[in-house]
mmCIF file of C-alpha atoms in Angstrom:
data_model
loop_
_atom_site.group_PDB
_atom_site.id
_atom_site.type_symbol
_atom_site.label_atom_id
_atom_site.label_comp_id
_atom_site.label_asym_id
_atom_site.label_seq_id
_atom_site.Cartn_x
_atom_site.Cartn_y
_atom_site.Cartn_z
ATOM 1 C CA MET A 63 0.136 -0.162 0.171
ATOM 2 C CA THR A 64 1.595 3.038 -1.124
ATOM 3 C CA LEU A 65 0.663 6.690 0.895
ATOM 4 C CA SER A 66 -0.846 9.365 -1.206
ATOM 5 C CA LEU A 67 1.175 12.859 -1.263
ATOM 6 C CA THR A 68 -1.601 13.861 0.827
ATOM 7 C CA GLU A 69 -0.793 11.120 3.132
ATOM 8 C CA LYS A 70 3.159 11.649 3.384
ATOM 9 C CA LEU A 71 2.671 15.759 4.166
ATOM 10 C CA ILE A 72 0.438 15.509 6.955
ATOM 11 C CA MET A 73 2.276 12.357 8.814
ATOM 12 C CA ALA A 74 5.196 14.815 8.314
ATOM 13 C CA MET A 75 2.961 17.551 9.720
ATOM 14 C CA VAL A 76 2.364 15.512 12.972
ATOM 15 C CA PHE A 77 5.580 14.510 13.187
ATOM 16 C CA VAL A 78 7.233 18.205 13.232
ATOM 17 C CA LEU A 79 4.397 19.262 15.748
ATOM 18 C CA LEU A 80 5.274 16.206 17.835
ATOM 19 C CA LEU A 81 8.788 16.683 17.990
ATOM 20 C CA VAL A 82 8.664 20.981 18.527
ATOM 21 C CA GLY A 83 6.315 20.222 21.053
ATOM 22 C CA MET A 84 8.470 17.514 23.477
ATOM 23 C CA GLY A 85 11.078 19.835 22.902
ATOM 24 C CA LEU A 86 9.310 22.884 23.724
ATOM 25 C CA SER A 87 7.916 20.837 26.727
ATOM 26 C CA HIS A 88 11.310 20.713 27.608
ATOM 27 C CA VAL A 89 13.568 23.705 26.755
ATOM 28 C CA ASP A 90 10.367 26.307 27.287
ATOM 29 C CA HIS A 91 8.108 24.361 29.548
ATOM 30 C CA GLY A 92 6.179 27.565 30.354
ATOM 31 C CA PHE A 93 5.896 28.523 26.169
ATOM 32 C CA PHE A 94 4.654 25.133 26.036
ATOM 33 C CA ARG A 95 2.225 25.518 28.778
ATOM 34 C CA GLU A 96 0.841 29.268 27.760
ATOM 35 C CA THR A 97 1.010 28.820 23.573
ATOM 36 C CA TYR A 98 2.025 25.882 22.220
ATOM 37 C CA VAL A 99 -0.991 23.764 24.025
ATOM 38 C CA ARG A 100 -2.562 26.142 25.794
ATOM 39 C CA GLU A 101 -6.875 26.212 25.845
ATOM 40 C CA ASP A 102 -8.518 26.914 22.730
ATOM 41 C CA GLY A 103 -4.885 27.096 21.174
ATOM 42 C CA PHE A 104 -3.278 26.025 18.185
ATOM 43 C CA ILE A 105 -2.834 22.725 18.699
ATOM 44 C CA GLU A 106 -6.625 22.255 20.210
ATOM 45 C CA TRP A 107 -7.928 23.369 16.789
ATOM 46 C CA LEU A 108 -6.065 20.844 14.802
ATOM 47 C CA THR A 109 -7.172 18.390 16.676
ATOM 48 C CA VAL A 110 -10.479 19.682 16.234
ATOM 49 C CA LEU A 111 -9.686 19.721 12.362
ATOM 50 C CA GLY A 112 -8.336 16.207 12.657
ATOM 51 C CA LEU A 113 -11.503 14.561 14.233
ATOM 52 C CA LEU A 114 -13.708 15.858 11.869
ATOM 53 C CA LEU A 115 -11.676 15.288 8.824
ATOM 54 C CA CYS A 116 -12.109 11.842 10.363
ATOM 55 C CA ALA A 117 -15.734 11.913 10.594
ATOM 56 C CA GLY A 118 -16.145 13.077 6.995
ATOM 57 C CA ALA A 119 -14.144 10.501 5.947
ATOM 58 C CA THR A 120 -16.595 8.029 7.893
ATOM 59 C CA LEU A 121 -19.164 9.439 6.902
ATOM 60 C CA TYR A 122 -18.781 9.581 2.818
ATOM 61 C CA ARG A 123 -17.276 5.677 2.804
ATOM 62 C CA ALA A 124 -20.773 5.523 4.786
ATOM 63 C CA VAL A 125 -22.330 7.138 2.051
ATOM 64 C CA THR A 126 -20.719 5.376 -0.311
ATOM 65 C CA LEU A 127 -20.963 2.264 0.533
ATOM 66 C CA TRP A 128 -24.785 2.483 1.146
ATOM 67 C CA GLY A 129 -26.525 -0.341 -0.644
ATOM 68 C CA GLN A 130 -23.416 -2.327 -1.436
ATOM 69 C CA LYS A 131 -22.298 -3.248 2.397
ATOM 70 C CA LYS A 132 -24.542 -4.868 5.617
ATOM 71 C CA PRO A 133 -26.800 -2.694 7.540
ATOM 72 C CA LEU A 134 -24.506 -3.558 9.941
ATOM 73 C CA PHE A 135 -21.074 -2.081 8.304
ATOM 74 C CA ILE A 136 -23.076 1.163 7.277
ATOM 75 C CA GLY A 137 -24.227 1.320 10.702
ATOM 76 C CA THR A 138 -21.366 1.216 12.544
ATOM 77 C CA LEU A 139 -19.453 3.660 10.027
ATOM 78 C CA VAL A 140 -22.445 6.282 10.987
ATOM 79 C CA PHE A 141 -21.461 5.394 14.792
ATOM 80 C CA VAL A 142 -18.075 6.140 14.350
ATOM 81 C CA THR A 143 -19.168 9.163 12.469
ATOM 82 C CA LEU A 144 -20.413 10.425 15.667
ATOM 83 C CA VAL A 145 -18.461 9.649 18.137
ATOM 84 C CA PHE A 146 -15.640 11.680 16.319
ATOM 85 C CA ILE A 147 -17.847 14.557 15.957
ATOM 86 C CA PHE A 148 -18.429 14.162 19.653
ATOM 87 C CA GLY A 149 -14.543 13.795 20.222
ATOM 88 C CA ALA A 150 -14.597 16.784 18.424
ATOM 89 C CA GLY A 151 -17.216 18.816 20.131
ATOM 90 C CA GLU A 152 -15.685 17.602 23.507
ATOM 91 C CA GLU A 153 -12.695 19.091 22.750
ATOM 92 C CA ILE A 154 -13.699 22.583 22.350
ATOM 93 C CA SER A 155 -16.478 22.590 24.630
ATOM 94 C CA TRP A 156 -19.101 22.743 22.962
ATOM 95 C CA GLY A 157 -21.643 21.996 25.523
ATOM 96 C CA GLN A 158 -20.460 24.651 27.603
ATOM 97 C CA ARG A 159 -20.252 27.546 24.969
ATOM 98 C CA ILE A 160 -23.583 26.877 23.199
ATOM 99 C CA PHE A 161 -25.452 26.275 26.615
ATOM 100 C CA ASN A 162 -23.468 28.558 27.803
ATOM 101 C CA VAL A 163 -23.253 26.959 30.899
ATOM 102 C CA GLU A 164 -19.963 28.269 33.309
ATOM 103 C CA THR A 165 -18.240 25.387 35.011
ATOM 104 C CA SER A 166 -18.539 24.732 38.847
ATOM 105 C CA GLU A 167 -16.595 25.775 41.815
ATOM 106 C CA PHE A 168 -15.973 22.242 42.485
ATOM 107 C CA PHE A 169 -14.522 21.288 39.287
ATOM 108 C CA GLU A 170 -12.011 24.817 38.556
ATOM 109 C CA GLU A 171 -10.591 23.602 42.069
ATOM 110 C CA GLN A 172 -10.366 20.239 40.471
ATOM 111 C CA THR A 173 -8.420 21.795 37.200
ATOM 112 C CA ARG A 174 -6.229 24.526 39.408
ATOM 113 C CA ARG A 175 -5.236 21.419 41.803
ATOM 114 C CA VAL A 176 -3.862 19.021 38.598
ATOM 115 C CA LYS A 177 -2.224 22.009 36.776
#
């Protein structure tokens, strides 16, 4: 199996971002935490993008294979699509933003304790 140019570029980008992140975490931990992996930062939005692209790919496969594969297979693809969408939503705290819910004091305290 040969990788396409797009797949090679994506793999290279992920590898470079991983190396940069590993380096920053050891060299400049403050920049790493406050900029590189901060909430709503570049890496978090790349994660959302990746999850949504995966959701799109699995949904595309479900639609194109409709009628060719068994219903269980199609249902599994649709389920996986929903899992990817949920994961992307969770990554950006969609529930809190959509419903305008503030984090309770208990969870704020737990988050501070972990950090």
